[in-house]
Amino acid sequence: MADPGTSVAPYWELTFDADGDPDGAERDRLLAEATGHGVRDLIVFAHGWNNDRSGATALYRHFFAPVPGLAPKARLGYAGVIWPSMRFCDEPIPDFPKSVVAAEAEESPAPALDKDTRRALLETFPGRATVVDQLARMLDQRPAGALEEFGRLVRLLVEVLPGGPQPLYAADTVAEGVPQSEPVLFSGEATRLCEEFAGAVASLREGGSAAGFTLPNPWDGAKELLRQATYYAMKRRAGIVGERGLGPVVGQLAQVAPGVRVHLVGHSFGARLVSFALRGLPDGVRTVKSVTLLQGAFSHYAFAARLPQDPQASGVLHGRQDRIDGPLVCCYSHFDEALGTLYPLASRMADDCESALGADVARLLGERWGAMGHDGVQAVPGTGLLDLAAALRGPLAASGCVNVDAAAVVNRGGPPTGAHSDIVHPELARLVLAAGRIG
């Protein structure tokens, strides 16, 4: 049956906690009903930046809406993954109503952390109310000489401490005999990081040109430091939910309904989640027939057997595309400013380039620490490259990785994230169907 908040049927939800544990009743309902509804192809979508169930459901409702008309003879089912992530409420989403926060931000710059974002931080990082209050106060007051303390509080909020052991899935590469440094986001001087983020955000707001002759105030980058640290924690969490949660559920579905073909779709960190689900699939399960990544917010080297800059290291998911009985389709767009500029700045390691952000440094950081949602899967031999029109003409490759330049439709959105969330397009829904050979 259709959920009142969705546009398609049958539709199920799969809710996971931060440790990847599923809601048992929801999981059991899907396992019990999928065969009874006569589903042949099940599309499973995992959201990225999001604050609540209603926001995730709205995304699924909009994205899934054209699918029945595009494949009228297919026996389709739909599942929406709900997992604890968050976004800052001042980030606009194309085609969605402008939030009260975003509207207010156009009229007044204060407060730096609106009440909805503060609530989202508290729900995402429970037990950190005092830290969130301190961060909000410092962002408003901008006390002189306090950026290092601000950085310490940011690290305390997301529970990543410099010099200590990093949590599971902290990086997108796995060293083979090579020591791993920690992300500069958590080990570098907070003042320097805020300066770099301030320069990057100013450049984005000026359309990519230098922001005049005045150096931005480092406090202009402090909110971006908090945003990126928060998103780093969400990125880490997405891997856990995918491997420990979604992957095993897909394996259970294969046992009870072996005839159901599963198609995984993920946006942003949800793309990382569905990719890590491939690591969590039980041995021998071949029920995943396609994976479509929409503006994936994780390393473009994640599937590489060897990294160009370090042949002794491999991508954390190298070879996992072979668990798909079909293609892995990666959509990317150069209009995604969140992944093109801010992600490489936040993702680089402590032993990487120490220079301030400039054109050459930005290019080098993008090559080394870039996200696949900005330039596609990298360093995987045989990866196809198509623009969206060619991909839709098809047919797509029967296996392996395929990069699809989706900039023809993924191109709307203002700073600091650009077109990162501009994914609700019938063309992308058609691409999901093409990847899975549905209809």
CSV table of C-alpha atoms in Angstrom, one decimal:
chain,number,residue,atom,x,y,z
A,1,MET,CA,0.0,0.0,0.0
A,2,ALA,CA,1.1,3.6,-0.5
A,3,ASP,CA,2.1,5.7,2.5
A,4,PRO,CA,0.0,8.9,2.6
A,5,GLY,CA,3.2,10.9,2.2
A,6,THR,CA,4.4,9.1,-0.9
A,7,SER,CA,3.5,9.2,-4.6
A,8,VAL,CA,4.0,5.5,-5.4
A,9,ALA,CA,2.9,2.0,-4.2
A,10,PRO,CA,3.9,-0.3,-2.8
A,11,TYR,CA,6.2,1.7,-0.7
A,12,TRP,CA,8.2,0.7,2.4
A,13,GLU,CA,10.5,2.6,4.7
A,14,LEU,CA,13.6,1.2,6.3
A,15,THR,CA,14.8,3.1,9.4
A,16,PHE,CA,18.3,2.6,10.8
A,17,ASP,CA,19.9,4.1,13.9
A,18,ALA,CA,23.5,5.5,14.0
A,19,ASP,CA,24.9,2.1,14.6
A,20,GLY,CA,23.2,0.6,11.6
A,21,ASP,CA,20.5,-1.3,13.5
A,22,PRO,CA,17.3,-1.4,11.6
A,23,ASP,CA,13.7,-0.9,12.8
A,24,GLY,CA,12.7,-4.5,13.2
A,25,ALA,CA,9.0,-4.0,12.4
A,26,GLU,CA,9.8,-2.0,9.2
A,27,ARG,CA,12.3,-4.6,8.0
A,28,ASP,CA,10.0,-7.5,8.7
A,29,ARG,CA,7.2,-5.8,6.9
A,30,LEU,CA,9.3,-5.4,3.8
A,31,LEU,CA,10.5,-9.0,3.9
A,32,ALA,CA,7.0,-10.3,4.4
A,33,GLU,CA,5.2,-8.2,1.8
A,34,ALA,CA,7.7,-7.8,-1.1
A,35,THR,CA,6.8,-11.2,-2.6
A,36,GLY,CA,3.1,-10.9,-1.9
A,37,HIS,CA,2.8,-7.6,-3.8
A,38,GLY,CA,4.3,-9.3,-6.9
A,39,VAL,CA,7.3,-7.0,-6.9
A,40,ARG,CA,9.9,-7.8,-9.5
A,41,ASP,CA,12.1,-4.7,-9.2
A,42,LEU,CA,12.6,-2.9,-5.9
A,43,ILE,CA,14.2,0.6,-6.0
A,44,VAL,CA,15.8,1.4,-2.6
A,45,PHE,CA,16.7,5.1,-2.2
A,46,ALA,CA,19.0,6.5,0.6
A,47,HIS,CA,18.9,10.3,1.2
A,48,GLY,CA,21.9,12.4,2.0
A,49,TRP,CA,21.8,15.7,3.9
A,50,ASN,CA,18.5,15.7,5.8
A,51,ASN,CA,17.1,16.6,9.1
A,52,ASP,CA,14.0,14.5,9.6
A,53,ARG,CA,11.7,11.8,8.2
A,54,SER,CA,9.4,14.3,6.5
A,55,GLY,CA,12.2,15.8,4.6
A,56,ALA,CA,13.4,12.4,3.4
A,57,THR,CA,9.9,11.3,2.5
A,58,ALA,CA,9.4,14.5,0.5
A,59,LEU,CA,12.6,13.7,-1.5
A,60,TYR,CA,11.4,10.2,-2.3
A,61,ARG,CA,7.9,11.4,-3.2
A,62,HIS,CA,9.3,13.9,-5.7
A,63,PHE,CA,11.9,11.7,-7.2
A,64,PHE,CA,9.7,8.6,-7.5
A,65,ALA,CA,6.7,10.4,-8.9
A,66,PRO,CA,7.5,10.0,-12.6
A,67,VAL,CA,8.7,6.4,-12.4
A,68,PRO,CA,5.4,4.5,-12.8
A,69,GLY,CA,4.7,6.5,-16.0
A,70,LEU,CA,8.2,5.8,-17.3
A,71,ALA,CA,7.9,2.1,-16.8
A,72,PRO,CA,4.2,1.3,-16.9
A,73,LYS,CA,4.5,-2.4,-17.3
A,74,ALA,CA,7.2,-3.0,-14.7
A,75,ARG,CA,6.3,-4.6,-11.4
A,76,LEU,CA,7.9,-2.0,-9.2
A,77,GLY,CA,8.3,-1.6,-5.5
A,78,TYR,CA,9.9,1.3,-3.6
A,79,ALA,CA,11.8,1.6,-0.4
A,80,GLY,CA,13.0,4.8,1.3
A,81,VAL,CA,16.0,4.5,3.7
A,82,ILE,CA,15.7,6.8,6.8
A,83,TRP,CA,19.0,7.3,8.7
A,84,PRO,CA,20.2,9.9,11.2
A,85,SER,CA,21.9,12.6,9.2
A,86,MET,CA,21.6,16.4,9.1
A,87,ARG,CA,21.9,19.4,7.0
A,88,PHE,CA,22.3,23.1,7.9
A,89,CYS,CA,18.9,24.8,7.3
A,90,ASP,CA,20.3,27.7,5.4
A,91,GLU,CA,21.1,25.5,2.4
A,92,PRO,CA,18.4,25.9,-0.3
A,93,ILE,CA,17.1,22.8,-2.1
A,94,PRO,CA,15.9,23.4,-5.7
A,95,ASP,CA,12.2,22.6,-6.3
A,96,PHE,CA,11.5,22.4,-2.6
A,97,PRO,CA,9.8,25.2,-0.7
A,98,LYS,CA,12.2,27.7,0.7
A,99,SER,CA,12.6,27.1,4.4
A,100,VAL,CA,11.7,29.8,6.9
A,101,VAL,CA,15.4,29.9,7.9
A,102,ALA,CA,16.6,30.5,4.4
A,103,ALA,CA,14.0,33.2,3.9
A,104,GLU,CA,15.0,34.9,7.1
A,105,ALA,CA,18.7,34.6,6.2
A,106,GLU,CA,18.1,36.8,3.2
A,107,GLU,CA,16.7,39.6,5.4
A,108,SER,CA,19.0,39.3,8.4
A,109,PRO,CA,22.4,37.6,8.9
A,110,ALA,CA,21.8,36.8,12.6
A,111,PRO,CA,21.9,34.5,14.3
A,112,ALA,CA,24.7,32.5,12.8
A,113,LEU,CA,23.1,29.2,13.9
A,114,ASP,CA,19.4,29.3,13.5
A,115,LYS,CA,17.1,27.5,15.9
A,116,ASP,CA,16.3,24.7,13.4
A,117,THR,CA,20.0,24.0,12.8
A,118,ARG,CA,20.7,24.0,16.5
A,119,ARG,CA,17.9,21.6,17.1
A,120,ALA,CA,19.3,19.3,14.3
A,121,LEU,CA,22.8,19.4,15.9
A,122,LEU,CA,21.3,18.5,19.3
A,123,GLU,CA,19.4,15.6,17.7
A,124,THR,CA,22.4,14.4,15.7
A,125,PHE,CA,24.9,14.7,18.6
A,126,PRO,CA,22.9,14.0,21.8
A,127,GLY,CA,24.4,15.0,25.0
A,128,ARG,CA,26.3,18.0,23.5
A,129,ALA,CA,23.8,20.8,24.3
A,130,THR,CA,26.5,22.8,26.2
A,131,VAL,CA,28.9,22.5,23.3
A,132,VAL,CA,26.3,23.6,20.7
A,133,ASP,CA,25.4,26.6,22.9
A,134,GLN,CA,29.0,27.6,23.1
A,135,LEU,CA,29.6,27.3,19.4
A,136,ALA,CA,26.5,29.3,18.6
A,137,ARG,CA,27.5,32.0,21.0
A,138,MET,CA,31.0,32.2,19.6
A,139,LEU,CA,29.7,32.4,16.0
A,140,ASP,CA,27.5,35.4,17.0
A,141,GLN,CA,30.1,37.2,19.1
A,142,ARG,CA,33.3,36.4,17.1
A,143,PRO,CA,35.6,36.9,20.1
A,144,ALA,CA,39.2,37.8,19.2
A,145,GLY,CA,41.8,35.1,19.5
A,146,ALA,CA,39.2,32.4,20.1
A,147,LEU,CA,39.2,30.4,16.9
A,148,GLU,CA,41.5,27.7,18.3
A,149,GLU,CA,39.0,27.2,21.1
A,150,PHE,CA,36.2,27.1,18.6
A,151,GLY,CA,38.0,24.4,16.7
A,152,ARG,CA,38.5,22.4,19.9
A,153,LEU,CA,34.7,22.6,20.6
A,154,VAL,CA,33.9,21.5,17.0
A,155,ARG,CA,36.1,18.4,17.5
A,156,LEU,CA,34.5,17.7,20.8
A,157,LEU,CA,31.0,18.0,19.2
A,158,VAL,CA,31.7,15.3,16.6
A,159,GLU,CA,33.9,13.2,18.9
A,160,VAL,CA,37.0,13.3,16.8
A,161,LEU,CA,40.1,14.3,18.8
A,162,PRO,CA,43.5,15.1,17.2
A,163,GLY,CA,46.2,12.5,17.7
A,164,GLY,CA,43.7,9.8,18.8
A,165,PRO,CA,42.5,6.7,17.0
A,166,GLN,CA,40.1,7.6,14.3
A,167,PRO,CA,36.6,6.1,14.3
A,168,LEU,CA,35.6,3.3,11.9
A,169,TYR,CA,35.2,4.3,8.3
A,170,ALA,CA,36.9,7.7,8.9
A,171,ALA,CA,38.7,7.5,5.5
A,172,ASP,CA,37.9,6.4,2.0
A,173,THR,CA,41.2,4.7,1.5
A,174,VAL,CA,42.7,1.7,3.2
A,175,ALA,CA,46.5,1.7,3.7
A,176,GLU,CA,48.4,-1.5,2.9
A,177,GLY,CA,51.5,-1.0,5.0
A,178,VAL,CA,51.4,2.7,4.8
A,179,PRO,CA,50.7,4.9,7.9
A,180,GLN,CA,47.6,7.0,7.6
A,181,SER,CA,47.5,10.6,8.7
A,182,GLU,CA,44.4,12.1,10.1
A,183,PRO,CA,42.2,14.6,8.3
A,184,VAL,CA,43.6,18.2,8.5
A,185,LEU,CA,40.0,19.2,9.4
A,186,PHE,CA,40.6,17.7,12.9
A,187,SER,CA,44.4,18.1,13.2
A,188,GLY,CA,45.2,21.5,11.7
A,189,GLU,CA,45.2,24.9,13.3
A,190,ALA,CA,41.6,26.1,13.4
A,191,THR,CA,42.5,29.7,12.5
A,192,ARG,CA,44.2,28.6,9.3
A,193,LEU,CA,41.3,26.3,8.4
A,194,CYS,CA,38.8,29.1,9.0
A,195,GLU,CA,40.9,31.4,6.8
A,196,GLU,CA,40.8,28.8,4.0
A,197,PHE,CA,37.1,28.2,4.3
A,198,ALA,CA,36.4,31.9,4.4
A,199,GLY,CA,38.4,32.4,1.2
A,200,ALA,CA,36.6,29.5,-0.5
A,201,VAL,CA,33.1,30.7,0.5
A,202,ALA,CA,33.9,34.3,-0.5
A,203,SER,CA,35.1,33.0,-3.9
A,204,LEU,CA,31.9,31.0,-4.4
A,205,ARG,CA,29.7,33.9,-3.5
A,206,GLU,CA,31.7,36.0,-6.1
A,207,GLY,CA,31.1,33.5,-8.8
A,208,GLY,CA,34.5,31.9,-8.6
A,209,SER,CA,36.6,35.1,-8.8
A,210,ALA,CA,38.7,36.5,-6.1
A,211,ALA,CA,36.7,38.3,-3.5
A,212,GLY,CA,38.1,41.8,-3.9
A,213,PHE,CA,41.3,42.9,-2.3
A,214,THR,CA,40.3,42.5,1.3
A,215,LEU,CA,41.1,39.2,3.0
A,216,PRO,CA,37.9,37.7,4.5
A,217,ASN,CA,37.6,37.6,8.3
A,218,PRO,CA,38.6,34.1,9.5
A,219,TRP,CA,35.4,34.0,11.5
A,220,ASP,CA,33.6,34.1,8.1
A,221,GLY,CA,34.9,30.5,7.7
A,222,ALA,CA,34.1,29.3,11.2
A,223,LYS,CA,30.6,28.2,10.4
A,224,GLU,CA,31.9,26.3,7.3
A,225,LEU,CA,34.4,24.6,9.6
A,226,LEU,CA,31.5,23.5,11.8
A,227,ARG,CA,29.4,22.4,8.8
A,228,GLN,CA,32.2,20.4,7.2
A,229,ALA,CA,33.1,18.7,10.5
A,230,THR,CA,29.5,17.8,11.0
A,231,TYR,CA,29.2,16.4,7.5
A,232,TYR,CA,32.4,14.4,8.0
A,233,ALA,CA,30.7,12.7,10.9
A,234,MET,CA,27.7,12.0,8.7
A,235,LYS,CA,29.9,10.6,6.0
A,236,ARG,CA,31.4,8.3,8.6
A,237,ARG,CA,28.0,7.3,9.8
A,238,ALA,CA,26.7,6.6,6.3
A,239,GLY,CA,29.4,3.9,5.9
A,240,ILE,CA,28.3,2.2,9.1
A,241,VAL,CA,24.6,2.2,8.3
A,242,GLY,CA,25.3,0.9,4.8
A,243,GLU,CA,27.6,-2.0,5.8
A,244,ARG,CA,26.0,-3.0,9.1
A,245,GLY,CA,22.5,-2.1,8.2
A,246,LEU,CA,21.3,-2.0,4.6
A,247,GLY,CA,23.7,-4.6,3.3
A,248,PRO,CA,22.5,-7.4,5.6
A,249,VAL,CA,18.8,-6.4,5.0
A,250,VAL,CA,19.3,-6.8,1.3
A,251,GLY,CA,20.8,-10.2,2.0
A,252,GLN,CA,17.8,-11.2,4.1
A,253,LEU,CA,15.5,-10.1,1.3
A,254,ALA,CA,17.5,-12.3,-1.1
A,255,GLN,CA,16.7,-15.2,1.1
A,256,VAL,CA,13.0,-14.8,1.4
A,257,ALA,CA,12.3,-13.3,-2.0
A,258,PRO,CA,15.1,-14.4,-4.4
A,259,GLY,CA,13.2,-13.3,-7.4
A,260,VAL,CA,13.2,-9.6,-6.4
A,261,ARG,CA,15.8,-7.6,-8.2
A,262,VAL,CA,17.2,-4.8,-6.0
A,263,HIS,CA,18.3,-1.4,-7.4
A,264,LEU,CA,20.2,0.9,-4.9
A,265,VAL,CA,20.1,4.6,-5.3
A,266,GLY,CA,21.8,7.2,-3.1
A,267,HIS,CA,22.3,10.9,-2.9
A,268,SER,CA,25.3,12.6,-1.4
A,269,PHE,CA,26.2,10.6,1.8
A,270,GLY,CA,23.3,8.3,0.9
A,271,ALA,CA,25.5,7.4,-2.2
A,272,ARG,CA,28.2,6.4,0.2
A,273,LEU,CA,25.6,4.4,2.3
A,274,VAL,CA,24.4,2.3,-0.6
A,275,SER,CA,28.0,1.8,-1.8
A,276,PHE,CA,29.0,0.5,1.6
A,277,ALA,CA,26.0,-1.8,1.6
A,278,LEU,CA,27.9,-3.7,-1.0
A,279,ARG,CA,30.5,-4.5,1.7
A,280,GLY,CA,27.7,-5.7,3.9
A,281,LEU,CA,26.1,-8.1,1.4
A,282,PRO,CA,26.4,-11.8,2.5
A,283,ASP,CA,28.6,-14.0,0.4
A,284,GLY,CA,26.9,-15.3,-2.7
A,285,VAL,CA,24.1,-12.7,-2.8
A,286,ARG,CA,23.6,-11.4,-6.4
A,287,THR,CA,20.3,-9.7,-6.0
A,288,VAL,CA,21.7,-6.1,-6.5
A,289,LYS,CA,21.2,-5.5,-10.2
A,290,SER,CA,22.2,-1.8,-10.3
A,291,VAL,CA,23.6,1.0,-8.2
A,292,THR,CA,23.0,4.7,-9.1
A,293,LEU,CA,25.0,7.4,-7.2
A,294,LEU,CA,23.6,10.9,-7.4
A,295,GLN,CA,26.2,13.6,-6.4
A,296,GLY,CA,28.1,11.1,-4.2
A,297,ALA,CA,29.9,12.8,-1.3
A,298,PHE,CA,32.8,10.4,-0.9
A,299,SER,CA,36.2,9.9,-2.5
A,300,HIS,CA,36.4,9.5,-6.3
A,301,TYR,CA,39.1,6.9,-5.6
A,302,ALA,CA,36.8,4.8,-3.3
A,303,PHE,CA,36.6,1.9,-5.9
A,304,ALA,CA,40.3,2.1,-7.0
A,305,ALA,CA,42.6,-0.9,-6.5
A,306,ARG,CA,45.6,1.5,-6.4
A,307,LEU,CA,45.7,5.2,-5.7
A,308,PRO,CA,47.6,7.3,-8.3
A,309,GLN,CA,49.5,9.2,-5.5
A,310,ASP,CA,50.2,6.1,-3.5
A,311,PRO,CA,50.4,2.7,-5.2
A,312,GLN,CA,50.5,0.9,-1.8
A,313,ALA,CA,47.0,2.1,-0.9
A,314,SER,CA,43.6,1.2,-2.3
A,315,GLY,CA,40.1,2.6,-2.2
A,316,VAL,CA,38.1,1.4,0.7
A,317,LEU,CA,35.6,-0.1,-1.7
A,318,HIS,CA,37.9,-1.4,-4.3
A,319,GLY,CA,36.4,-4.3,-6.2
A,320,ARG,CA,33.0,-4.0,-4.5
A,321,GLN,CA,31.4,-3.0,-7.8
A,322,ASP,CA,31.8,-6.6,-8.7
A,323,ARG,CA,29.1,-7.5,-6.1
A,324,ILE,CA,26.6,-5.8,-8.5
A,325,ASP,CA,25.0,-8.0,-11.1
A,326,GLY,CA,24.8,-4.9,-13.3
A,327,PRO,CA,26.4,-1.5,-13.6
A,328,LEU,CA,27.4,1.1,-11.0
A,329,VAL,CA,26.3,4.4,-12.5
A,330,CYS,CA,27.9,7.6,-11.0
A,331,CYS,CA,26.3,10.9,-11.8
A,332,TYR,CA,28.4,14.0,-11.3
A,333,SER,CA,28.2,17.7,-12.1
A,334,HIS,CA,30.8,20.5,-12.0
A,335,PHE,CA,28.0,22.8,-10.7
A,336,ASP,CA,28.2,21.0,-7.4
A,337,GLU,CA,30.1,23.5,-5.4
A,338,ALA,CA,29.9,21.6,-2.1
A,339,LEU,CA,31.9,18.8,-3.6
A,340,GLY,CA,34.0,20.8,-6.1
A,341,THR,CA,35.5,23.3,-3.6
A,342,LEU,CA,34.6,22.6,0.0
A,343,TYR,CA,34.8,18.8,0.1
A,344,PRO,CA,38.5,18.6,-1.1
A,345,LEU,CA,39.4,21.3,1.5
A,346,ALA,CA,37.8,19.3,4.3
A,347,SER,CA,38.9,15.9,3.1
A,348,ARG,CA,42.7,16.4,2.8
A,349,MET,CA,45.0,14.7,5.2
A,350,ALA,CA,47.3,16.5,7.7
A,351,ASP,CA,50.4,15.6,5.6
A,352,ASP,CA,48.9,17.2,2.5
A,353,CYS,CA,49.5,20.6,1.0
A,354,GLU,CA,49.8,23.3,3.6
A,355,SER,CA,49.4,26.3,1.2
A,356,ALA,CA,46.5,28.6,1.3
A,357,LEU,CA,43.7,28.0,-1.2
A,358,GLY,CA,44.6,29.2,-4.7
A,359,ALA,CA,43.9,28.0,-8.2
A,360,ASP,CA,46.7,25.5,-8.5
A,361,VAL,CA,46.2,24.3,-4.9
A,362,ALA,CA,42.5,23.9,-5.4
A,363,ARG,CA,43.1,21.9,-8.6
A,364,LEU,CA,45.6,19.6,-6.8
A,365,LEU,CA,43.3,19.1,-3.8
A,366,GLY,CA,40.5,18.3,-6.2
A,367,GLU,CA,42.6,15.7,-8.0
A,368,ARG,CA,43.8,14.0,-4.8
A,369,TRP,CA,40.8,14.5,-2.4
A,370,GLY,CA,37.9,15.0,-4.8
A,371,ALA,CA,34.5,13.6,-4.6
A,372,MET,CA,32.9,11.4,-7.2
A,373,GLY,CA,29.8,13.6,-7.4
A,374,HIS,CA,32.1,16.3,-8.8
A,375,ASP,CA,34.1,14.4,-11.4
A,376,GLY,CA,33.0,10.7,-11.3
A,377,VAL,CA,34.7,7.4,-10.4
A,378,GLN,CA,38.5,7.7,-10.9
A,379,ALA,CA,41.3,5.2,-11.3
A,380,VAL,CA,39.1,2.2,-12.1
A,381,PRO,CA,40.1,0.8,-15.5
A,382,GLY,CA,37.3,0.3,-18.0
A,383,THR,CA,35.0,3.0,-16.5
A,384,GLY,CA,32.7,4.4,-19.1
A,385,LEU,CA,32.1,8.1,-19.7
A,386,LEU,CA,28.9,9.5,-21.1
A,387,ASP,CA,26.9,12.7,-20.9
A,388,LEU,CA,23.3,12.4,-19.7
A,389,ALA,CA,21.7,12.4,-23.2
A,390,ALA,CA,24.0,9.6,-24.4
A,391,ALA,CA,23.3,7.6,-21.2
A,392,LEU,CA,19.6,7.9,-21.7
A,393,ARG,CA,19.8,6.8,-25.3
A,394,GLY,CA,21.5,3.6,-24.0
A,395,PRO,CA,22.0,0.9,-23.5
A,396,LEU,CA,24.3,1.3,-20.5
A,397,ALA,CA,27.2,-1.2,-19.9
A,398,ALA,CA,26.0,-4.5,-18.4
A,399,SER,CA,28.6,-4.3,-15.6
A,400,GLY,CA,31.4,-2.1,-14.2
A,401,CYS,CA,31.5,1.6,-13.5
A,402,VAL,CA,29.9,4.2,-15.7
A,403,ASN,CA,30.4,7.9,-15.2
A,404,VAL,CA,27.5,10.1,-16.4
A,405,ASP,CA,28.0,13.9,-16.6
A,406,ALA,CA,24.6,15.1,-15.4
A,407,ALA,CA,25.4,18.8,-15.5
A,408,ALA,CA,22.7,19.3,-18.1
A,409,VAL,CA,20.1,19.0,-15.4
A,410,VAL,CA,22.1,19.2,-12.1
A,411,ASN,CA,23.0,22.9,-12.3
A,412,ARG,CA,20.8,25.0,-10.0
A,413,GLY,CA,21.6,26.2,-6.5
A,414,GLY,CA,23.4,29.0,-4.7
A,415,PRO,CA,26.4,29.1,-2.5
A,416,PRO,CA,27.9,27.4,-0.5
A,417,THR,CA,26.6,24.1,-1.9
A,418,GLY,CA,25.7,25.0,-5.5
A,419,ALA,CA,23.7,22.3,-7.3
A,420,HIS,CA,24.5,19.5,-4.8
A,421,SER,CA,20.8,18.9,-4.0
A,422,ASP,CA,19.5,19.5,-7.5
A,423,ILE,CA,18.6,15.9,-8.2
A,424,VAL,CA,14.8,15.8,-8.6
A,425,HIS,CA,14.6,15.4,-12.4
A,426,PRO,CA,12.7,12.9,-14.5
A,427,GLU,CA,15.9,12.4,-16.5
A,428,LEU,CA,17.6,11.0,-13.4
A,429,ALA,CA,14.7,8.8,-12.7
A,430,ARG,CA,14.9,7.5,-16.2
A,431,LEU,CA,18.6,6.8,-15.6
A,432,VAL,CA,17.9,4.7,-12.6
A,433,LEU,CA,15.5,2.6,-14.8
A,434,ALA,CA,18.1,2.4,-17.5
A,435,ALA,CA,20.8,1.2,-15.1
A,436,GLY,CA,18.5,-1.5,-13.8
A,437,ARG,CA,17.2,-2.4,-17.3
A,438,ILE,CA,13.7,-1.9,-15.9
A,439,GLY,CA,10.8,-1.7,-18.3
